[in-house]
Coordinates of C-alpha atoms and ligand atoms in Angstrom, one line a residue:
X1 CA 111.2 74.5 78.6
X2 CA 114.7 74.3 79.3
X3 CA 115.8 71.6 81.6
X4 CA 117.0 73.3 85.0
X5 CA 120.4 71.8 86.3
X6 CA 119.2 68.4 89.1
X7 CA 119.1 70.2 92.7
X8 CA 118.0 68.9 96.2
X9 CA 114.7 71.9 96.8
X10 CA 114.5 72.8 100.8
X11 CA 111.1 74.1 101.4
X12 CA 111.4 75.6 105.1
X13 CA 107.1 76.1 106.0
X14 CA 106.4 72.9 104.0
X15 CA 102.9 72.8 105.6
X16 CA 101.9 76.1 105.4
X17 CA 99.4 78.4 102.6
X18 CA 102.1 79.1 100.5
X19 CA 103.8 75.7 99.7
X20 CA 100.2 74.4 98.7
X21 CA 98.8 77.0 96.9
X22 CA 102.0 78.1 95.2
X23 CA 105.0 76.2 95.6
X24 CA 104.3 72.5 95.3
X25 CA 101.6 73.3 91.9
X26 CA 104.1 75.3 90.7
X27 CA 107.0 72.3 90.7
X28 CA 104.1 70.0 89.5
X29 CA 104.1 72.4 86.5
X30 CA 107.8 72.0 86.1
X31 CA 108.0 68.7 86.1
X32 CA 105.0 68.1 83.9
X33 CA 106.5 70.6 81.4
X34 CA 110.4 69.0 81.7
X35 CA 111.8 71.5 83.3
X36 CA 113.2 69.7 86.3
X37 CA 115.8 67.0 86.0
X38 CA 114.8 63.6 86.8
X39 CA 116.8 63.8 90.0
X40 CA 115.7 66.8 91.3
X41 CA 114.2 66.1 94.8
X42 CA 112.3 68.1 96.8
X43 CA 112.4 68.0 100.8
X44 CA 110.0 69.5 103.1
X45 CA 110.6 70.9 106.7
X46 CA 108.0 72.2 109.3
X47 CA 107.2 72.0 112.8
X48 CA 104.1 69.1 112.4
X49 CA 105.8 65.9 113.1
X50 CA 105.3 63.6 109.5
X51 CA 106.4 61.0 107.8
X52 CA 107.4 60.9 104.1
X53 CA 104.0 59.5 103.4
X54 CA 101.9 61.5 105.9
X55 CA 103.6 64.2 103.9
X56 CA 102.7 62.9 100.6
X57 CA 99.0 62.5 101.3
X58 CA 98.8 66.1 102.3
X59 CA 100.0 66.9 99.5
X60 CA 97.6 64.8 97.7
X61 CA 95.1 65.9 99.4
X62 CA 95.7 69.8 98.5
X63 CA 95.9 68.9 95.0
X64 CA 92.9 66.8 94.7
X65 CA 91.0 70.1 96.3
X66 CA 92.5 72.5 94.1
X67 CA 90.3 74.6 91.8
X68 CA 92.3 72.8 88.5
X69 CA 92.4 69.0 90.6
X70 CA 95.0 66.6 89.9
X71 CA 94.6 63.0 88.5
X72 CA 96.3 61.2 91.2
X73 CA 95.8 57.8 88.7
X74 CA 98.0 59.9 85.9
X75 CA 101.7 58.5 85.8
X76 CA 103.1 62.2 85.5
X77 CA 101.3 62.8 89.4
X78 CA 103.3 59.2 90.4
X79 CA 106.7 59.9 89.2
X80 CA 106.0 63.7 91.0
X81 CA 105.0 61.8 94.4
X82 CA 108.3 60.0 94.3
X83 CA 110.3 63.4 94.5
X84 CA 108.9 64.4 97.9
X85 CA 110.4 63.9 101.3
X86 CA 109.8 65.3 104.6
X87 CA 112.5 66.5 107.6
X88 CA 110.5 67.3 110.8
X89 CA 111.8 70.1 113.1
X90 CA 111.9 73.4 114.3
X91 CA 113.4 75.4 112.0
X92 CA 114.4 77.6 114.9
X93 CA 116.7 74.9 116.7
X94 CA 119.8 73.2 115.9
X95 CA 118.0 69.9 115.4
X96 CA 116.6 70.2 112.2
X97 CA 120.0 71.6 110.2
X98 CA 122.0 68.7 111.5
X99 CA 119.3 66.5 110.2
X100 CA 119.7 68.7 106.8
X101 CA 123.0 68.1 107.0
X102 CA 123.2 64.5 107.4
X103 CA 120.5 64.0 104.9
X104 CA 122.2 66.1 102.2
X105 CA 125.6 64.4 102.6
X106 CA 123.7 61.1 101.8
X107 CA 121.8 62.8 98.6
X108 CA 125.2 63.6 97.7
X109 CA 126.9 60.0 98.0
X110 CA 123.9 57.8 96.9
X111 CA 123.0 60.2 93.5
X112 CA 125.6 62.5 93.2
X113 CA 123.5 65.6 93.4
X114 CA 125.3 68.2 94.9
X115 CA 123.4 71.3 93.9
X116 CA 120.7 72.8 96.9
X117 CA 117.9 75.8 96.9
X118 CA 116.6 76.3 99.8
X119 CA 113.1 77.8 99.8
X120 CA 112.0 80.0 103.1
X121 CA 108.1 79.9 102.5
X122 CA 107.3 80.6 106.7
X123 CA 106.2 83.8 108.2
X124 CA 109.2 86.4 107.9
X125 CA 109.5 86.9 111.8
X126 CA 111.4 83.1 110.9
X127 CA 113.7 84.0 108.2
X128 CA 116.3 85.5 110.0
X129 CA 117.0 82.8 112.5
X130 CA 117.0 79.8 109.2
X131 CA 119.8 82.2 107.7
X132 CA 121.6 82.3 110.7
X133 CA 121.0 78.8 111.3
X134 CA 122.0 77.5 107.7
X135 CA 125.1 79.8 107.6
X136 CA 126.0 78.0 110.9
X137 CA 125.4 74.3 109.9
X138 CA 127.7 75.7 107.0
X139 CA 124.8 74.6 104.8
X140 CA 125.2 77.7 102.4
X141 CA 128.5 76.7 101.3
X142 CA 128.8 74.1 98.5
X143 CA 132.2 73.4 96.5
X144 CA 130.7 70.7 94.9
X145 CA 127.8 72.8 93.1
X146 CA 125.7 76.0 94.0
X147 CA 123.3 76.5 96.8
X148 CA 120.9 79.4 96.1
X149 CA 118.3 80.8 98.5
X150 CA 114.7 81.8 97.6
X151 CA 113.3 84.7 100.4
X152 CA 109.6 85.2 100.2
X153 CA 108.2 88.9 100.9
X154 CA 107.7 90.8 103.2
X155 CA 111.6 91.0 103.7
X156 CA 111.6 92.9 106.8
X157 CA 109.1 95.1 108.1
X158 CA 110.4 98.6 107.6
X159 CA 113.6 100.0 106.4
X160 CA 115.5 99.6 109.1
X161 CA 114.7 95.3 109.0
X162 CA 114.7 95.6 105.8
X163 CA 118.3 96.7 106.1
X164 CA 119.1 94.7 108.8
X165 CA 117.3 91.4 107.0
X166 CA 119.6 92.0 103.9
X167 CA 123.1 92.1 106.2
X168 CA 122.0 88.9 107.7
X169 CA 121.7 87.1 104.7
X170 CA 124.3 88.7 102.8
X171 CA 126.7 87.5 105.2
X172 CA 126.0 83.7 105.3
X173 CA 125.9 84.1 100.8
X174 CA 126.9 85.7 97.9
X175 CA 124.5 88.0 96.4
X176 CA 124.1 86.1 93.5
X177 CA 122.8 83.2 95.8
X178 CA 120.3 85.1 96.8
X179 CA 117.0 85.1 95.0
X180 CA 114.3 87.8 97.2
X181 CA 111.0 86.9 95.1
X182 CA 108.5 88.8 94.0
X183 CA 105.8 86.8 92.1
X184 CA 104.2 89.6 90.3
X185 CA 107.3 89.8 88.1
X186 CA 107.4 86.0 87.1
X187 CA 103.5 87.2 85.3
X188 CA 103.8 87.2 81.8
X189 CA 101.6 90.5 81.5
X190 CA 104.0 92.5 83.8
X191 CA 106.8 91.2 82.2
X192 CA 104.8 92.5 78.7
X193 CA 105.0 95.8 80.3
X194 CA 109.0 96.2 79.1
X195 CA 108.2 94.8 75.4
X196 CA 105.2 96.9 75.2
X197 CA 107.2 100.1 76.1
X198 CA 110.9 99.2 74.6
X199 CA 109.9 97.0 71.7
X200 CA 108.0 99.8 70.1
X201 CA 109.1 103.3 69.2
X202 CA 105.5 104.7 69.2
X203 CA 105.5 105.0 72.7
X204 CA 108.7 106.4 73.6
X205 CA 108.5 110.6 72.5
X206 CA 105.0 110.3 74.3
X207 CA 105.9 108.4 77.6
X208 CA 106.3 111.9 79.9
X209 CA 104.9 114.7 81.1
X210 CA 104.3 116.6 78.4
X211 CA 101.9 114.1 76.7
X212 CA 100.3 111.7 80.0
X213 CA 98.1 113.6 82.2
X214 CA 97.9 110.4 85.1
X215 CA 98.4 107.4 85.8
X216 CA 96.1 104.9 87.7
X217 CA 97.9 101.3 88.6
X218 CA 95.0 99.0 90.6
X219 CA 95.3 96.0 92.4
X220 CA 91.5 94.7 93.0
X221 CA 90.7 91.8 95.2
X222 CA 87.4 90.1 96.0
X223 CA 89.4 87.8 98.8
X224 CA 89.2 88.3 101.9
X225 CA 91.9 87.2 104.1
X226 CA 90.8 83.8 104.3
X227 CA 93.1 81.9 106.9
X228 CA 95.5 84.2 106.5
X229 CA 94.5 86.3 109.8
X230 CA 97.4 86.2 111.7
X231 CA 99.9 87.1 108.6
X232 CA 97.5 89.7 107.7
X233 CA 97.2 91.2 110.9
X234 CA 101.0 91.8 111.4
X235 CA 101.3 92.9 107.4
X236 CA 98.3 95.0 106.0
X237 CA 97.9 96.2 102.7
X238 CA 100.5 98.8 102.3
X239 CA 103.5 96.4 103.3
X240 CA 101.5 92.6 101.9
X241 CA 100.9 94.5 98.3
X242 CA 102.4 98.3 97.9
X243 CA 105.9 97.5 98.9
X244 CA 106.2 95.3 96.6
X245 CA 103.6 94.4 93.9
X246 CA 102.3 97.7 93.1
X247 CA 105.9 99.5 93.6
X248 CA 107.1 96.9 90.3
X249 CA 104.2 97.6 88.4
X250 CA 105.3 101.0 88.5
X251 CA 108.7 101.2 88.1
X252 CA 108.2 99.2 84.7
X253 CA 105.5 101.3 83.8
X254 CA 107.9 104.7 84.6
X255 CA 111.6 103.5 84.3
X256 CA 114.0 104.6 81.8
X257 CA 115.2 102.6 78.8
X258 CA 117.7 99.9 80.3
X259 CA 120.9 100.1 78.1
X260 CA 120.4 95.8 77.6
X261 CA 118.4 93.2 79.6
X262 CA 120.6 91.6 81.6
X263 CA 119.7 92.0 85.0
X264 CA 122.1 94.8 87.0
X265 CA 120.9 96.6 83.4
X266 CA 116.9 96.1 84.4
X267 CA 117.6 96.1 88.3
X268 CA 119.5 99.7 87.5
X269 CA 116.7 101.1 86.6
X270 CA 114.2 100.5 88.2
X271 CA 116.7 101.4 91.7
X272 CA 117.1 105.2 89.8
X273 CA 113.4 105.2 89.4
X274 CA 112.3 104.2 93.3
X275 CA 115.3 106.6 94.1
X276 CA 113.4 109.9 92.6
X277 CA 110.4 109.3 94.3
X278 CA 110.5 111.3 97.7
X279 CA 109.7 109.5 100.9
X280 CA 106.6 111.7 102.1
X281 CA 106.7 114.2 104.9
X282 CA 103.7 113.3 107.6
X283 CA 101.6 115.6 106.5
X284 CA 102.0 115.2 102.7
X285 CA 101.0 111.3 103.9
X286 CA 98.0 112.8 105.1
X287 CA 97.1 114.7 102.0
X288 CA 98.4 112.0 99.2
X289 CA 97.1 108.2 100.9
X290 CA 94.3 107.3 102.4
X291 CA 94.0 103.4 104.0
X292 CA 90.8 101.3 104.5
X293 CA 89.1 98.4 106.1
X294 CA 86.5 96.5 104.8
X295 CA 82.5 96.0 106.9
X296 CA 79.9 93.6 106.1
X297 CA 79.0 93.2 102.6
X298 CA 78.2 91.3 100.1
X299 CA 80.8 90.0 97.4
X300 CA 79.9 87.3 94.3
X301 CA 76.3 87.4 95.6
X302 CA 78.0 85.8 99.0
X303 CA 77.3 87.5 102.1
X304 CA 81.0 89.0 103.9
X305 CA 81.6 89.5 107.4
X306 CA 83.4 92.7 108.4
X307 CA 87.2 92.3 108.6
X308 CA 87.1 92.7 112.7
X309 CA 84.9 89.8 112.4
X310 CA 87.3 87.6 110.7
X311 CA 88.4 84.1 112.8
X312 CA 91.8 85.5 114.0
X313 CA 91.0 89.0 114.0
X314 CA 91.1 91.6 116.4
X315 CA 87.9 93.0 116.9
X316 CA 89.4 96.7 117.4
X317 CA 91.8 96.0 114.6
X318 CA 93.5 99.2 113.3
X319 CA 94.8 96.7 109.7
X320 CA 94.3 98.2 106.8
X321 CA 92.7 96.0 103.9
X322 CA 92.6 99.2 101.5
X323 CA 94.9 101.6 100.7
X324 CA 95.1 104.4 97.9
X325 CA 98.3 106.4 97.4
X326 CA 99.1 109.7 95.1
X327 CA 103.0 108.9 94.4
X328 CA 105.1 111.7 92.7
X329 CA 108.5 110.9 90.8
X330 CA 110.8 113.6 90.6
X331 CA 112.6 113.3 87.7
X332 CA 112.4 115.3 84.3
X333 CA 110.1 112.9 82.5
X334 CA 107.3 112.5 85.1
X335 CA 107.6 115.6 87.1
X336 CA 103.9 116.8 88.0
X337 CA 102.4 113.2 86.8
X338 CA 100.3 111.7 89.2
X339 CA 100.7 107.9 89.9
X340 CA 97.9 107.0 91.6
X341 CA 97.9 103.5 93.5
X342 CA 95.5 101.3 94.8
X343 CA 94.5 98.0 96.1
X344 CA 92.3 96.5 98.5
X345 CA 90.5 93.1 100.0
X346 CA 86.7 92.6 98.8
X347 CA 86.6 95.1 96.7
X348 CA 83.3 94.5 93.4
X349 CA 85.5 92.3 91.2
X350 CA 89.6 91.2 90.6
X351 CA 91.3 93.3 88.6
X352 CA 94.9 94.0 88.1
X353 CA 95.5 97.1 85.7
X354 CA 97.8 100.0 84.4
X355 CA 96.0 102.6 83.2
X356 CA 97.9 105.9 81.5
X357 CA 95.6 108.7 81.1
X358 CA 97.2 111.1 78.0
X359 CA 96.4 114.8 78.3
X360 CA 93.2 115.9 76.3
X361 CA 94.4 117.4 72.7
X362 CA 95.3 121.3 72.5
X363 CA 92.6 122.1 70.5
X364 CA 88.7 121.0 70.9
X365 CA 87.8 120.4 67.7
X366 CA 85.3 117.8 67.8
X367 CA 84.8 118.3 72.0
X368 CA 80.8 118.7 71.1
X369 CA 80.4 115.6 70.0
X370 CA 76.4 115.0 71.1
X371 CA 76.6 112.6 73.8
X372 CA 79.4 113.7 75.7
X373 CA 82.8 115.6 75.7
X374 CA 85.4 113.4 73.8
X375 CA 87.5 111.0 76.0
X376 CA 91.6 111.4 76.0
X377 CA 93.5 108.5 74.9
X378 CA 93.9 106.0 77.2
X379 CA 96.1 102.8 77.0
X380 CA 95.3 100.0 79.6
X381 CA 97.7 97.4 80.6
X382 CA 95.6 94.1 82.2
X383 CA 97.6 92.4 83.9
X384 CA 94.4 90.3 84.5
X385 CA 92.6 88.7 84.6
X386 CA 91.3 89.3 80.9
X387 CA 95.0 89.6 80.5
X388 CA 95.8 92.2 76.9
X389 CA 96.3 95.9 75.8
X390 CA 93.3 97.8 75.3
X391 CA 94.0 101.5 73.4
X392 CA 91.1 104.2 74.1
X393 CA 91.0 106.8 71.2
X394 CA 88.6 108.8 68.9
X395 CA 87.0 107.8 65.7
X396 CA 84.4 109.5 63.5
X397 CA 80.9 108.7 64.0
X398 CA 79.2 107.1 60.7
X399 CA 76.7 110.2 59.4
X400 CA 77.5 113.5 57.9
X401 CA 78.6 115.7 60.7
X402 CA 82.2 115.3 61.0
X403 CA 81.8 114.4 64.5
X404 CA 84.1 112.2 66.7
X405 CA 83.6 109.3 69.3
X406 CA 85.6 107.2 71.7
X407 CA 86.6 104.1 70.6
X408 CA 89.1 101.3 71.8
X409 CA 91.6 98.8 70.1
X410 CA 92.1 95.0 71.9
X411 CA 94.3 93.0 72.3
X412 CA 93.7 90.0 74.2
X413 CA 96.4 87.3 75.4
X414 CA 93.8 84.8 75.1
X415 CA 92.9 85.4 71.7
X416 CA 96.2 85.8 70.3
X417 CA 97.9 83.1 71.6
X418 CA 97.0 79.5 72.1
X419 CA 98.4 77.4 75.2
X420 CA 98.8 77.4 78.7
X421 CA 101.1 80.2 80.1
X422 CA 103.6 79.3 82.8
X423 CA 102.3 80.2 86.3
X424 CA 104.6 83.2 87.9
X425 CA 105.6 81.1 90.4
X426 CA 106.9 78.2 87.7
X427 CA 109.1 80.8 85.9
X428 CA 110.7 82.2 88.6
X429 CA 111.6 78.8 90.0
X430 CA 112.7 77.7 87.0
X431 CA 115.1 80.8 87.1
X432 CA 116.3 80.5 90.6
X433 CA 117.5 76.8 89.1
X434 CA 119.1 78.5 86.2
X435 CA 120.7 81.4 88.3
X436 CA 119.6 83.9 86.8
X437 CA 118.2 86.6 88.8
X438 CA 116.9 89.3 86.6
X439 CA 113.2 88.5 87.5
X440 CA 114.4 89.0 91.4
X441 CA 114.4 91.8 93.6
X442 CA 118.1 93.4 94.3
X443 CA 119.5 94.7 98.1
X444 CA 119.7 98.0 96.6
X445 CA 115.9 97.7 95.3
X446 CA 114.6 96.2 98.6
X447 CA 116.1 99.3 100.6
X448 CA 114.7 102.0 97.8
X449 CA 111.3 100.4 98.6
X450 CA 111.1 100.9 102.3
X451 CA 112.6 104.2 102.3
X452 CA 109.4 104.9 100.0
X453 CA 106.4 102.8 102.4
X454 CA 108.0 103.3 105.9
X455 CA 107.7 106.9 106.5
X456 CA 103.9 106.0 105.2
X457 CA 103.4 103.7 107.6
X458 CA 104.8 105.7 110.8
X459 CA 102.8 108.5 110.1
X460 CA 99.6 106.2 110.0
X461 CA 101.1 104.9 113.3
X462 CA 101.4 107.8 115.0
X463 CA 97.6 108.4 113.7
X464 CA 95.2 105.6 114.1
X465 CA 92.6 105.3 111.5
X466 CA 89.7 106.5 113.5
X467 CA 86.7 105.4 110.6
X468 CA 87.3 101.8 110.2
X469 CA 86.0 99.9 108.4
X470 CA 84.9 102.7 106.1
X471 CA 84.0 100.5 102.9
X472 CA 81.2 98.1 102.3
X473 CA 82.6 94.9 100.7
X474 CA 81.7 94.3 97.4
X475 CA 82.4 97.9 96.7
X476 CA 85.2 99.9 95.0
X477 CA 86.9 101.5 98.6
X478 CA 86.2 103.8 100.2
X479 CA 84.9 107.3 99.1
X480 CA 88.2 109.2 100.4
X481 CA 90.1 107.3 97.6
X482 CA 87.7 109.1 94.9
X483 CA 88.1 112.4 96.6
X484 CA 92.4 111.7 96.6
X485 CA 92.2 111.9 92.8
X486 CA 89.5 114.2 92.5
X487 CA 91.7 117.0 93.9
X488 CA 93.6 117.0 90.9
X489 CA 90.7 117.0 88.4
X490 CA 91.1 112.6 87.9
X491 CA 88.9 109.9 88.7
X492 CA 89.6 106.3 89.2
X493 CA 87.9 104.3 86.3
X494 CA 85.6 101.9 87.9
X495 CA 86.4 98.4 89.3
X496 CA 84.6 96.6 86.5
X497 CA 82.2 94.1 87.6
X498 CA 82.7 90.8 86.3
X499 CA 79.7 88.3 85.9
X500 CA 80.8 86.1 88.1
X501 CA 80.9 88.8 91.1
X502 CA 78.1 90.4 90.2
X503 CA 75.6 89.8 93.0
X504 CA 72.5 87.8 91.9
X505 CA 70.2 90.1 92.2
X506 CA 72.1 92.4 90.0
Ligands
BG6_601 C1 100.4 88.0 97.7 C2 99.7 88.6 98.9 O1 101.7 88.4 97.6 O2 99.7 88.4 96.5 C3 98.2 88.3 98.9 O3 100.3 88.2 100.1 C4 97.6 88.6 97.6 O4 97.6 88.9 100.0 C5 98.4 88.1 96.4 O5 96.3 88.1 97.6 C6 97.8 88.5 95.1 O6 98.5 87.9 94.1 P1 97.8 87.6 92.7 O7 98.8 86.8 91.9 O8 96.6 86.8 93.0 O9 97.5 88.9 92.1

């Protein structure tokens, strides 16, 4: 791993979800692997009034409970301890910047460590104000090093906050300061989806319309929203996944050939792609998605209460926890292709997938094959888990009839290649501390995005969802997602159920 430059790491929400689930394992991974120079420190901020060491047991404390738990005897856990701090205050008063202030101007003096990325990991009703605030503590200028700024999604909530987000911070820094993240593209397996398509020339004269039939891109979750209610509430599906997530997974999947891979080369691209899809008219968003919310059910053999039943929720809540989305792109390659979209919350089993359906060959010769009519080809991209390539095509069927049957070619990350693979959230750290911002979502990108999900989400506005929760947990969604696809002669392939969600009586 290449060492990053050293850097003072500001983690505005240093208490919250994301700094303990993500953030703080991910730097432990850094610094494990030598990616972080020795005297890179990292400084939390928040509301709760703690001490360095109040800070450091929590901290502790969350790793010792995570699913992988931390030796807190090991050495490498010690010397990681001695990087954290903590600055108490409210991150929307004046307080806490000149307290950043003072404290970075003593970094600087005592180590020499000039460099600073600040980190906004709170709810993104908060960002804004932080901006503001750093611009005026003139924290975001730095002519002794660089200062970058990581921005955690949802940035904004609709195109016009979206817009308005982006001239805030584009104010107080430089473009190439800022860093808008988007974890699913620091995932090895998405990032496999541009070697897949551009590293081989197989691919490339069938990648359009006249050879792929559909497209099917799935996001399956067997969470719920855990503590999450009140972020959850205010977000939904459609902004917490599509806007994002999904919308990357399918610009890589659909994007034309960059002309290299730096990043305005990638970032290019995928902006023309987003660009050629038409925002939908309200009634085409009443033909082409279709949201859900989740009821009682039963997910890993555990019982699930309804989403309105949730600590946090709103019993009449109008969230969706499901949605399911016909996109179009109107260009030359994918005219008439359907991309279909979907994730959800306690759905049967986690599964992230790209699926591209090929047309069915011109001529049936071997369509009466016994058992059943012969299966286009079919390449799946799992993104995971299970993460590989699998490649769905005919073969003959041992005997003397010169019949054909389906058969599919694997490849499996886990059985190809040995060692651990960074976590998303490592690499794209790691990048933000080497500047380089091709993994990163750019103004232009952000903006293409909303104009795509906003006109979604007013129309659904305008038109509460009168059948919620209209999907059993533990299930695949609801039965108007099959019926979305179905209109165009497609089906969804099914969530697969793992063992370990498979209910025990199953
Ligand atoms: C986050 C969403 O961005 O992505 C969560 O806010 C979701 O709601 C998560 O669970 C999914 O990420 P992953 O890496 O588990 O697929």
């Amino acid at each position: 791993m290449r060492e990053a430059d050293p850097c003072t790491i500001i983690i505005f929400g240093a208490t919250g979800d994301l700094t303990r689930r993500k953030l703080l394992p991910a730097l432990y991974e850094l610094h494990g692997a030598g990616g972080m120079n020795r005297s890179c420190d990292i400084i939390g901020t928040g509301r709760t009034p703690l001490t360095d060491e109040r800070f450091r047991e929590r901290v502790r404390a969350a790793f010792a409970d995570a699913k992988a738990p931390v030796d807190m005897n090991d050495p490498q856990w010690r010397t990681f301890e001695q990087r954290l701090s903590y600055i108490p205050g409210d991150p929307s008063e004046a307080g806490l910047y000149s307290r950043l202030v003072a404290e970075l101007q003593s970094r600087r003096n005592e180590v020499g460590n000039s460099n600073c990325l600040f980190y906004v990991a709170t709810p993104s009703s908060l960002a804004r104000s932080i901006i503001e605030w750093l611009g005026a503590a003139n924290l975001s200028k730095n002519d002794r090093g660089w200062t970058r700024i990581v921005i955690e999604k949802p940035f904004g909530h609709d195109l016009q906050s979206g817009r308005e987000l982006n001239r805030v911070v584009n104010d107080v820094f430089a473009e190439d300061a800022i860093f808008r993240i988007d974890h699913y593209l620091g995932k090895e397996t998405v990032q496999n989806i541009l070697v897949f398509r551009f590293g081989n020339t197989m691919l490339e004269p069938v990648w359009n319309r006249n050879y792929i039939d559909y497209v099917e891109i799935t996001a399956a979750e067997t969470l719920g929203v855990g503590s999450r209610a009140a972020f959850y509430e205010e977000t939904g599906a459609l902004r917490d996944m599509v806007t994002n997530h999904l919308l990357q997974l399918l610009t890589l999947t659909a994007m034309e050939p960059p002309v290299g891979l730096d990043a305005d080369a990638l970032r290019d691209q995928k902006v023309q792609l987003l660009r050629a899809m038409r925002p939908m008219t309200a009634y085409e968003v009443t033909q082409r998605t279709v949201r859900g919310q989740y009821g009682a059910g039963t997910v890993g053999g555990q019982p699930v209460v309804p989403y309105r039943a949730e600590p946090g929720v709103q019993p009449n809540s109008d969230t969706e926890t499901y949605v399911a989305i016909d996109f179009r792109i109107d260009n030359w390659r994918w005219e008439g292709v359907p991309f279909y979209v979907r994730t959800g919350k306690c759905l049967a089993s986690q599964q992230t997938e790209v699926v591209v359906h090929f047309k069915r060959t011109p001529q049936a010769l071997f369509a009466r094959a016994p058992e059943k009519d012969l299966e286009p080809n079919q390449i799946a991209l799992r993104i995971q888990p299970d993460e590989g390539i699998s490649i769905g095509f005919a073969a003959k069927r041992p005997g003397d009839a010169l019949r054909a049957i389906a058969v599919e070619a694997e490849f499996s990350y886990a059985e190809s290649f040995e060692g651990r693979v960074p976590s998303a959230y490592a690499t794209l750290l790691l990048d933000v501390m080497h500047g380089d911002p091709t993994r990163f979502t750019r103004r232009d990108e952000v903006d293409a995005e909303w104009r795509i999900i906003t006109p979604i989400k007013e129309a659904w506005a305008s038109q509460p969802a009168r059948r919620f929760p209209n999907y059993a947990a533990g299930s695949d969604g609801p039965d108007s997602a099959n019926a979305l696809v179905e209109r165009g002669g497609h089906s969804w392939s099914p969530i697969a159920r793992q063992r370990s969600a498979l209910p025990d009586d199953e």
